[in-house]
CSV table of C-alpha atoms and ligand atoms in Angstrom, one decimal:
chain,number,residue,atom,x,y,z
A,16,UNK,CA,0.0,0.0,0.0
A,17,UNK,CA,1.7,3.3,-1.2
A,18,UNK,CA,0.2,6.2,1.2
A,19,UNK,CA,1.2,10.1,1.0
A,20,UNK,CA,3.0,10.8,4.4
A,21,UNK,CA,3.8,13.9,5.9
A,22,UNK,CA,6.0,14.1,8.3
A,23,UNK,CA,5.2,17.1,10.7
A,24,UNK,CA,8.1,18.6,13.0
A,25,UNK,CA,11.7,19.6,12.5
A,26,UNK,CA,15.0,17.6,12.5
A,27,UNK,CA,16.7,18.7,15.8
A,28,UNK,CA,14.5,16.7,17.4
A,29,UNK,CA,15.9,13.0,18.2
A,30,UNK,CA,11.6,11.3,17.6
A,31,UNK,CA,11.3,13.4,14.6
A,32,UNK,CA,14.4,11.8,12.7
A,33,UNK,CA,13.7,8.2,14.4
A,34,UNK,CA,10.1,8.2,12.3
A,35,UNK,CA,12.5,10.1,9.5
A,36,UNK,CA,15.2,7.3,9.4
A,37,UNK,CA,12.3,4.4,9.7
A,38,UNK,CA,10.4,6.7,6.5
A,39,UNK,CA,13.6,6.2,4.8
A,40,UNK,CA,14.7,3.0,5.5
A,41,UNK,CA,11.4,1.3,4.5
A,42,UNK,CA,11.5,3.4,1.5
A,43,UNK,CA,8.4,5.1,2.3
A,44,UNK,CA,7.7,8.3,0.2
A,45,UNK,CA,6.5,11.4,2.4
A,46,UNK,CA,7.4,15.0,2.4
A,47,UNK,CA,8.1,17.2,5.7
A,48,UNK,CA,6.7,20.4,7.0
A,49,UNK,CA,8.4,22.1,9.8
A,50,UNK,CA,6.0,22.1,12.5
A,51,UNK,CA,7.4,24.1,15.9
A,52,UNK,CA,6.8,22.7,20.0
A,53,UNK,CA,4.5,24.0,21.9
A,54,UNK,CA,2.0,25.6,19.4
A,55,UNK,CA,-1.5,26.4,20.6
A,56,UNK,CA,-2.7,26.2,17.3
A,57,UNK,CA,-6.1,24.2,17.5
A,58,UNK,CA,-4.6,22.6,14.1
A,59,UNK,CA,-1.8,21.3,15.4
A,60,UNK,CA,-3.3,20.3,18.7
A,61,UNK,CA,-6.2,18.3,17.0
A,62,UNK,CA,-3.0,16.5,15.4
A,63,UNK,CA,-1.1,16.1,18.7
A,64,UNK,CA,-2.8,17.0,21.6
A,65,UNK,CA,0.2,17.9,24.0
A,66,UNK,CA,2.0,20.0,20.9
A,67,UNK,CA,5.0,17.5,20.8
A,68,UNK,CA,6.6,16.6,17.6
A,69,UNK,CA,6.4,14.6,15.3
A,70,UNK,CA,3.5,13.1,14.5
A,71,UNK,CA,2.2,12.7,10.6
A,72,UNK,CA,-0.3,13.5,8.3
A,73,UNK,CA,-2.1,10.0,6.5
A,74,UNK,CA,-4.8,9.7,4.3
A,75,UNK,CA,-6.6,8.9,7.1
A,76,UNK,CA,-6.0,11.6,9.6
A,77,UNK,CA,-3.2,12.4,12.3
A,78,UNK,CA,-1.0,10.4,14.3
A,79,UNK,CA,1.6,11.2,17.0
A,80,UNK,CA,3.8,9.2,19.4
A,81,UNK,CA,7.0,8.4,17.4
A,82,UNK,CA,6.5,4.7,18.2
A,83,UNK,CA,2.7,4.6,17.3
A,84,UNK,CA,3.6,6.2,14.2
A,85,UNK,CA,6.9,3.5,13.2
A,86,UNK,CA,4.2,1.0,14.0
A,87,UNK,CA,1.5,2.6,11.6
A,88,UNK,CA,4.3,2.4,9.0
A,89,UNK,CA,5.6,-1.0,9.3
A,90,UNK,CA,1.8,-2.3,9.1
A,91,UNK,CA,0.7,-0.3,6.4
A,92,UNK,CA,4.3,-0.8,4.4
A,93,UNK,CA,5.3,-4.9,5.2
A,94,UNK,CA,7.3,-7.0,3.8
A,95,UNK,CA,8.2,-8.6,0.9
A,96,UNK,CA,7.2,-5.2,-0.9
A,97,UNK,CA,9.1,-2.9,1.7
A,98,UNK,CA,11.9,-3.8,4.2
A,99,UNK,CA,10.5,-4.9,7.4
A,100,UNK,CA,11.8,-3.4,10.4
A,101,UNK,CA,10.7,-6.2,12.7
A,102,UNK,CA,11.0,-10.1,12.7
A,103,UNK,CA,8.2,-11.8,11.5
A,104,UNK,CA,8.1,-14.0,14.7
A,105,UNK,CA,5.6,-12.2,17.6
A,106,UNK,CA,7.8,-12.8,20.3
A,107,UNK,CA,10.8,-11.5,18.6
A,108,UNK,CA,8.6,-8.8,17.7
A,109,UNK,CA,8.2,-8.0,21.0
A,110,UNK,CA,11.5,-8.1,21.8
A,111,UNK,CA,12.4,-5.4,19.1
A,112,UNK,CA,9.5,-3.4,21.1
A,113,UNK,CA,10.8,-4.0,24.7
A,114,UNK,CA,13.9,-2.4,23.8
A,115,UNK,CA,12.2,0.2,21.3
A,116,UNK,CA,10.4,1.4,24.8
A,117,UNK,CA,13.3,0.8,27.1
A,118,UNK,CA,15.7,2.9,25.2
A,119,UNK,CA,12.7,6.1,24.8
A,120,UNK,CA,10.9,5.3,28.4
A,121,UNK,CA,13.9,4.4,30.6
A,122,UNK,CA,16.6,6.0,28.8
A,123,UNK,CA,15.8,9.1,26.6
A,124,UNK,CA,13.5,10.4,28.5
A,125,UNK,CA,15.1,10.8,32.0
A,126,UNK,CA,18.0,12.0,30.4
A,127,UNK,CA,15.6,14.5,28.7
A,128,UNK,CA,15.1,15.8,32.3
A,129,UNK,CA,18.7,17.3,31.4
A,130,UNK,CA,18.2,19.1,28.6
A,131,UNK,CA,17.4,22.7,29.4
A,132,UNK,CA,20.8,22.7,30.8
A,133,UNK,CA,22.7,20.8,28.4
A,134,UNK,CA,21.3,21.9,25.6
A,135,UNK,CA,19.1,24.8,26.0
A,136,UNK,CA,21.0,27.3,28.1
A,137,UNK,CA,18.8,26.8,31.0
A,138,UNK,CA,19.5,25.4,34.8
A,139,UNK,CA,18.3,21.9,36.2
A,140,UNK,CA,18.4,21.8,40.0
A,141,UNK,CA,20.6,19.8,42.4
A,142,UNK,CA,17.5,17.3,43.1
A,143,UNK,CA,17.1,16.8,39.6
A,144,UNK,CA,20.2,16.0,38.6
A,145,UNK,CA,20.7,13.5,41.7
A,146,UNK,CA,17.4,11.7,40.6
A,147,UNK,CA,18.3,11.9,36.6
A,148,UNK,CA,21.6,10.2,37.7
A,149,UNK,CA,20.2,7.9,39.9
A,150,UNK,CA,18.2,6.6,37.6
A,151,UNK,CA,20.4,6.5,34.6
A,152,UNK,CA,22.3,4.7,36.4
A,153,UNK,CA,20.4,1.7,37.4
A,154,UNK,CA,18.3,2.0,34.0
A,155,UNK,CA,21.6,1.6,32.1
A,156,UNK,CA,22.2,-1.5,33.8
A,157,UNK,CA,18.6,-2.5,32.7
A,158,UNK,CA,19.5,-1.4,29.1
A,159,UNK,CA,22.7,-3.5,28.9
A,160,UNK,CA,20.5,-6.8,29.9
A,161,UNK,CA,18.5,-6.3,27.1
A,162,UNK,CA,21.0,-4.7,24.2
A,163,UNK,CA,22.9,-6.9,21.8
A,164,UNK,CA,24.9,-4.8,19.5
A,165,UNK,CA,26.1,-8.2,17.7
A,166,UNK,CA,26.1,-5.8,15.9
A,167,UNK,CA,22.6,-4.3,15.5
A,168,UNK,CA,21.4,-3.3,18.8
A,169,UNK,CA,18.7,-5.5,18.9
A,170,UNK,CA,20.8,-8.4,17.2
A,171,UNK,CA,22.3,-10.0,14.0
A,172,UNK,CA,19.4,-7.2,12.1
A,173,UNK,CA,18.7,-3.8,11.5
A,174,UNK,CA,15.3,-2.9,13.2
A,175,UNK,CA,13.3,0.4,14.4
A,176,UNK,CA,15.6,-0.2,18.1
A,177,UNK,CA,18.2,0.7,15.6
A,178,UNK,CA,16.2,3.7,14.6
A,179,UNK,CA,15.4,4.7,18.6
A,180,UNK,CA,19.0,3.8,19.5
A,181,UNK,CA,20.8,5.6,17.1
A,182,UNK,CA,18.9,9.0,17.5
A,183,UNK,CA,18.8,8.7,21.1
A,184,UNK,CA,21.8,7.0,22.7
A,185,UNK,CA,24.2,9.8,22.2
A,186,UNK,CA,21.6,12.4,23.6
A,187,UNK,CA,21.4,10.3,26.8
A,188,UNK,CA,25.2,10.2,26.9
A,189,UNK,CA,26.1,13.9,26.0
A,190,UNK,CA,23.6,15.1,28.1
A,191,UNK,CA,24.8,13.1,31.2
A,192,UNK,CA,28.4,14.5,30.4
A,193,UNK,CA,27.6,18.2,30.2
A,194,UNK,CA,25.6,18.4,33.5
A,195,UNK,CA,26.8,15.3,35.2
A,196,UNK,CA,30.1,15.6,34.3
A,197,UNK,CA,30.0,12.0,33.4
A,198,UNK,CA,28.8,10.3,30.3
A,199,UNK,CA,27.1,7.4,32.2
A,200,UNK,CA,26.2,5.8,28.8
A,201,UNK,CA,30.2,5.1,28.5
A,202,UNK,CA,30.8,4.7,32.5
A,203,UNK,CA,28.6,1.8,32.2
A,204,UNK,CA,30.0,-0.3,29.5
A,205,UNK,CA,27.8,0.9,26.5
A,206,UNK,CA,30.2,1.7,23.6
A,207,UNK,CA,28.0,4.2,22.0
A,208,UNK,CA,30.3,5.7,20.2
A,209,UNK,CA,31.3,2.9,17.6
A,210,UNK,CA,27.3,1.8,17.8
A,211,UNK,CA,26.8,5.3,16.3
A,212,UNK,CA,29.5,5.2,13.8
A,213,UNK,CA,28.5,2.2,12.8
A,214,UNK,CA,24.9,2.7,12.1
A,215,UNK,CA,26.3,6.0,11.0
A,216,UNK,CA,27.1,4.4,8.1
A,217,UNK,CA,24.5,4.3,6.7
A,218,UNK,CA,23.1,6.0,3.9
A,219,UNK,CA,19.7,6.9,4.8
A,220,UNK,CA,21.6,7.8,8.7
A,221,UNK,CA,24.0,10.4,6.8
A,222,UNK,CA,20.8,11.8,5.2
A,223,UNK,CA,19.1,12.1,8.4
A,224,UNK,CA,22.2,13.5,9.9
A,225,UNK,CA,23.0,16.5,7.2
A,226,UNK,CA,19.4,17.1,7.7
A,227,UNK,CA,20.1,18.1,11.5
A,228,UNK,CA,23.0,19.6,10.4
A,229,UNK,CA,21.2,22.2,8.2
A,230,UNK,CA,19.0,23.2,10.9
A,231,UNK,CA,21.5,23.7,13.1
A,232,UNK,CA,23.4,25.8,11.4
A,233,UNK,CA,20.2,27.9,10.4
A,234,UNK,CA,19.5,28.2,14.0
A,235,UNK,CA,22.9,28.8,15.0
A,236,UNK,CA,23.1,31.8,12.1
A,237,UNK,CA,19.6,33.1,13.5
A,238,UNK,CA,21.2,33.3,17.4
A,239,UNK,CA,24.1,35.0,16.2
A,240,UNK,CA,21.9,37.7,14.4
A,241,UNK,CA,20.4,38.1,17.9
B,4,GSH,N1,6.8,10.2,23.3
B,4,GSH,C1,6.9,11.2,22.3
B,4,GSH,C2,8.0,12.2,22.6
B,4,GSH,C3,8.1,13.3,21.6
B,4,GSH,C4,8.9,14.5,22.2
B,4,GSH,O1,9.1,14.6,23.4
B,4,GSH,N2,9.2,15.4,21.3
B,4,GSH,C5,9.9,16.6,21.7
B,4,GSH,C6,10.9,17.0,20.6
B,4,GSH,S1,12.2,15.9,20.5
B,4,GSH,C7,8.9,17.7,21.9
B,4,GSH,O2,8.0,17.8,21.2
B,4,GSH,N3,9.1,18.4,23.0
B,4,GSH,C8,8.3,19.5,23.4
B,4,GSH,C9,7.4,19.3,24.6
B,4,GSH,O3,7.6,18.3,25.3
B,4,GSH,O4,6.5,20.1,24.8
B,4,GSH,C10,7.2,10.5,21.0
B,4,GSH,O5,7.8,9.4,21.0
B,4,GSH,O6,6.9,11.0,19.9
């Protein structure tokens, strides 16, 4: 089934270019429109109710929740006609899943608690840094339990973990160094690094990745014209 997919956000965001890189990967044509955070637009709230990018535009109607959304595509795009981004097998399938939510529930999005210092200029307090380490910590241990990277991160195949991981993974650590002062990705055994490289590789990851690049730069021009 070929459907017209737009992709709604912008490419500094890490769930944006993990629906971007499955888009790609499956082959999926779609087109993007920059859509901003925290719009109060009644359009773009019908479309995702809490403002948070991405979510897409089907033939259908709206979707958001990155992981909703990768679902949507690999059910609506399966194999043999497109790559599929998941084993056949249920359990397995679940598997891919597990670590798909571990990586954005247990990882990501503690780290995330980081990010207005980090990235944004901004201060996290002393409390919140103490609990965002504390559990990093423990929910790296978690991570490694359930992480293969032989070589894939989910195992001997590329799968949407690979599109979480790769997008993610070096947000968690990078964050954890600049207001930590330890990457706790790397102090816990998780070579990240050559992971990212390696997926890196990738064609449709280097497209993804100039992408970011572009906006950066933009946005990076538009600070320094104050
Ligand atoms: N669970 C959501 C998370 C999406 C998310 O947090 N997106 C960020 C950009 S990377 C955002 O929209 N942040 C603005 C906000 O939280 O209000 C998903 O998987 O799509």
């Amino acid at each position: 089934m070929t459907t017209p997919i737009t992709l709604c956000g912008f490419s500094l965001s890490n769930y944006y270019n993990k629906v971007k890189f499955v888009l790609l990967e499956k082959g999926i044509p779609f087109t993007e429109e920059t859509v901003m955070t925290h719009s109060h637009e009644e359009a773009v709230l019908d479309c995702t109710p809490l403002g948070k990018v991405p979510f897409i535009r089907t033939p259908q109607g709206a979707l958001c929740e990155s992981q909703v959304i990768v679902d949507y595509l690999e059910a609506t795009h399966p194999a043999p006609d497109y790559p599929a981004l998941i084993p056949a097998d249920p359990y397995q399938a679940a598997k891919v899943r597990e670590l798909v939510q571990f990586i954005d529930l247990h990882l990501e999005l503690v780290a995330r608690e980081l990010y207005p210092q980090a990235f944004f200029g901004g201060q996290v307090s002393e409390g919140t840094q103490k609990r965002a380490r504390k559990l990093l910590t423990a929910n790296i241990e978690g991570f490694k339990r359930l992480a293969r990277f032989a070589p894939y991160v989910a195992g001997d195949s590329f799968t949407m973990a690979d599109c979480a991981a790769w997008v993610s993974l070096p947000l968690v650590a990078q964050a954890s160094k600049l207001v930590l002062g330890e990457d706790l990705l790397a102090a816990g055994g998780v070579d990240w690094k050559s992971y990212a490289k390696f997926i890196g590789e990738r064609p449709h990851a280097q497209k993804v990745a100039a992408d970011r690049k572009v906006d950066q730069e933009r946005i990076a021009a538009l600070r320094a014209q104050g």
